[in-house]
Amino acid sequence: SVFGNTVGLLGDYKTGELLARDGSTVMNDFADFGDEWQVLPSESKLFHEIAHPQFPELCIKPEDPRGERKRRLAESTISIEQAEAACAMLNKDLLTIKDCVYDILATQDLDMVGAF
């Protein structure tokens, strides 16, 4: 395979492990892994323009690198019952209505009915 020996920011192609630049240290923290693979001044650039941040300044961390999200129920203005009532008018199967309810609750926007 063309990608058989590939390692880097996407991990080891064969094992899926996230390996540090040394090729043997397995990393388990995504933020540390991103910092490990930050482009160094001695390496060639992919883009023509140099943008912030640049090494030695660390990369900007996402709010939650593992993708876990916490719902802020106290901030909700639309109830489950309101979302279900709005989605019921779709006259669709149960899964479609469930998806509709999720979209409304996630966006807090009743106009999401039927948007998918």
Coordinates of C-alpha atoms in Angstrom, one line a residue:
S1 CA 0.0 0.0 0.0
V2 CA 1.1 3.5 -0.7
F3 CA 0.3 4.6 2.8
G4 CA 1.8 1.5 4.6
N5 CA 4.7 3.3 6.1
T6 CA 3.0 6.6 6.8
V7 CA 3.4 8.2 10.3
G8 CA 2.7 11.7 11.5
L9 CA -0.2 13.8 12.7
L10 CA -2.7 11.2 11.6
G11 CA -0.9 8.4 13.5
D12 CA 0.6 5.2 12.4
Y13 CA -1.2 3.9 9.3
K14 CA -0.8 0.2 10.3
T15 CA -1.6 0.3 14.0
G16 CA -3.5 3.5 14.4
E17 CA -1.3 4.5 17.3
L18 CA -0.5 8.2 17.9
L19 CA 3.3 8.2 17.8
A20 CA 5.6 11.1 18.7
R21 CA 8.2 12.4 16.3
D22 CA 10.7 9.8 17.6
G23 CA 8.5 7.1 16.0
S24 CA 8.2 5.0 19.1
T25 CA 6.6 7.0 22.0
V26 CA 2.9 6.4 22.0
M27 CA 0.9 9.5 23.0
N28 CA -2.6 9.3 24.5
D29 CA -3.4 13.0 24.9
F30 CA -4.6 14.7 21.6
A31 CA -3.5 18.2 22.7
D32 CA 0.0 17.0 23.5
F33 CA 0.1 15.0 20.3
G34 CA -0.8 18.1 18.3
D35 CA 1.9 20.1 20.0
E36 CA 4.4 17.3 19.3
W37 CA 3.7 17.6 15.6
Q38 CA 3.6 21.4 15.3
V39 CA 5.6 22.6 12.4
L40 CA 9.1 23.7 13.4
P41 CA 11.0 26.6 11.9
S42 CA 13.5 24.2 10.4
E43 CA 10.8 22.4 8.4
S44 CA 9.4 23.3 5.0
K45 CA 6.1 25.2 5.0
L46 CA 2.9 23.9 3.4
F47 CA 1.3 27.4 3.0
H48 CA 2.8 30.5 1.4
E49 CA 1.8 32.8 4.3
I50 CA 2.9 32.2 7.9
A51 CA 0.0 32.6 10.4
H52 CA -0.2 32.7 14.1
P53 CA 0.7 30.7 16.2
Q54 CA 4.2 29.7 15.2
F55 CA 6.7 27.6 17.2
P56 CA 7.7 28.1 20.0
E57 CA 4.2 29.5 20.7
L58 CA 2.0 26.4 21.2
C59 CA -1.0 25.6 19.0
I60 CA -4.4 27.0 19.9
K61 CA -6.3 24.2 21.7
P62 CA -9.9 23.4 20.7
E63 CA -12.5 23.7 23.4
D64 CA -12.6 19.9 23.8
P65 CA -10.2 17.9 21.7
R66 CA -11.9 14.5 22.3
G67 CA -15.2 15.8 21.0
E68 CA -17.1 15.4 24.2
R69 CA -19.7 18.0 24.7
K70 CA -21.7 19.0 27.7
R71 CA -25.3 20.2 27.3
R72 CA -26.2 23.4 28.9
L73 CA -29.7 22.5 29.9
A74 CA -30.1 25.6 32.1
E75 CA -29.7 27.7 29.0
S76 CA -32.4 25.8 27.0
T77 CA -35.4 27.8 26.0
I78 CA -37.1 25.1 24.1
S79 CA -38.4 22.0 26.0
I80 CA -38.4 18.4 24.7
E81 CA -42.2 18.6 24.6
Q82 CA -42.1 21.7 22.4
A83 CA -39.6 20.1 20.0
E84 CA -41.6 16.9 19.8
A85 CA -44.8 18.9 19.1
A86 CA -43.1 20.8 16.3
C87 CA -41.6 17.7 14.7
A88 CA -44.8 15.7 14.9
M89 CA -46.2 17.7 12.0
L90 CA -43.6 16.1 9.7
N91 CA -45.7 12.9 9.7
K92 CA -42.5 10.9 9.3
D93 CA -41.1 7.7 10.8
L94 CA -40.0 7.7 14.5
L95 CA -36.3 8.0 13.7
T96 CA -36.8 11.0 11.5
I97 CA -38.8 12.7 14.2
K98 CA -36.2 11.8 16.8
D99 CA -33.5 13.4 14.6
C100 CA -35.7 16.5 14.2
V101 CA -36.1 16.8 17.9
Y102 CA -32.4 16.5 18.4
D103 CA -31.7 19.2 15.9
I104 CA -34.1 21.6 17.5
L105 CA -32.8 21.0 21.0
A106 CA -29.2 21.2 19.8
T107 CA -29.7 24.5 18.0
Q108 CA -32.6 25.9 20.2
D109 CA -34.3 26.9 17.0
L110 CA -37.8 25.7 16.2
D111 CA -37.3 26.7 12.5
M112 CA -35.1 23.6 12.2
V113 CA -38.2 21.4 11.6
G114 CA -37.7 19.6 8.4
A115 CA -34.3 21.2 7.6
F116 CA -32.5 17.9 7.3

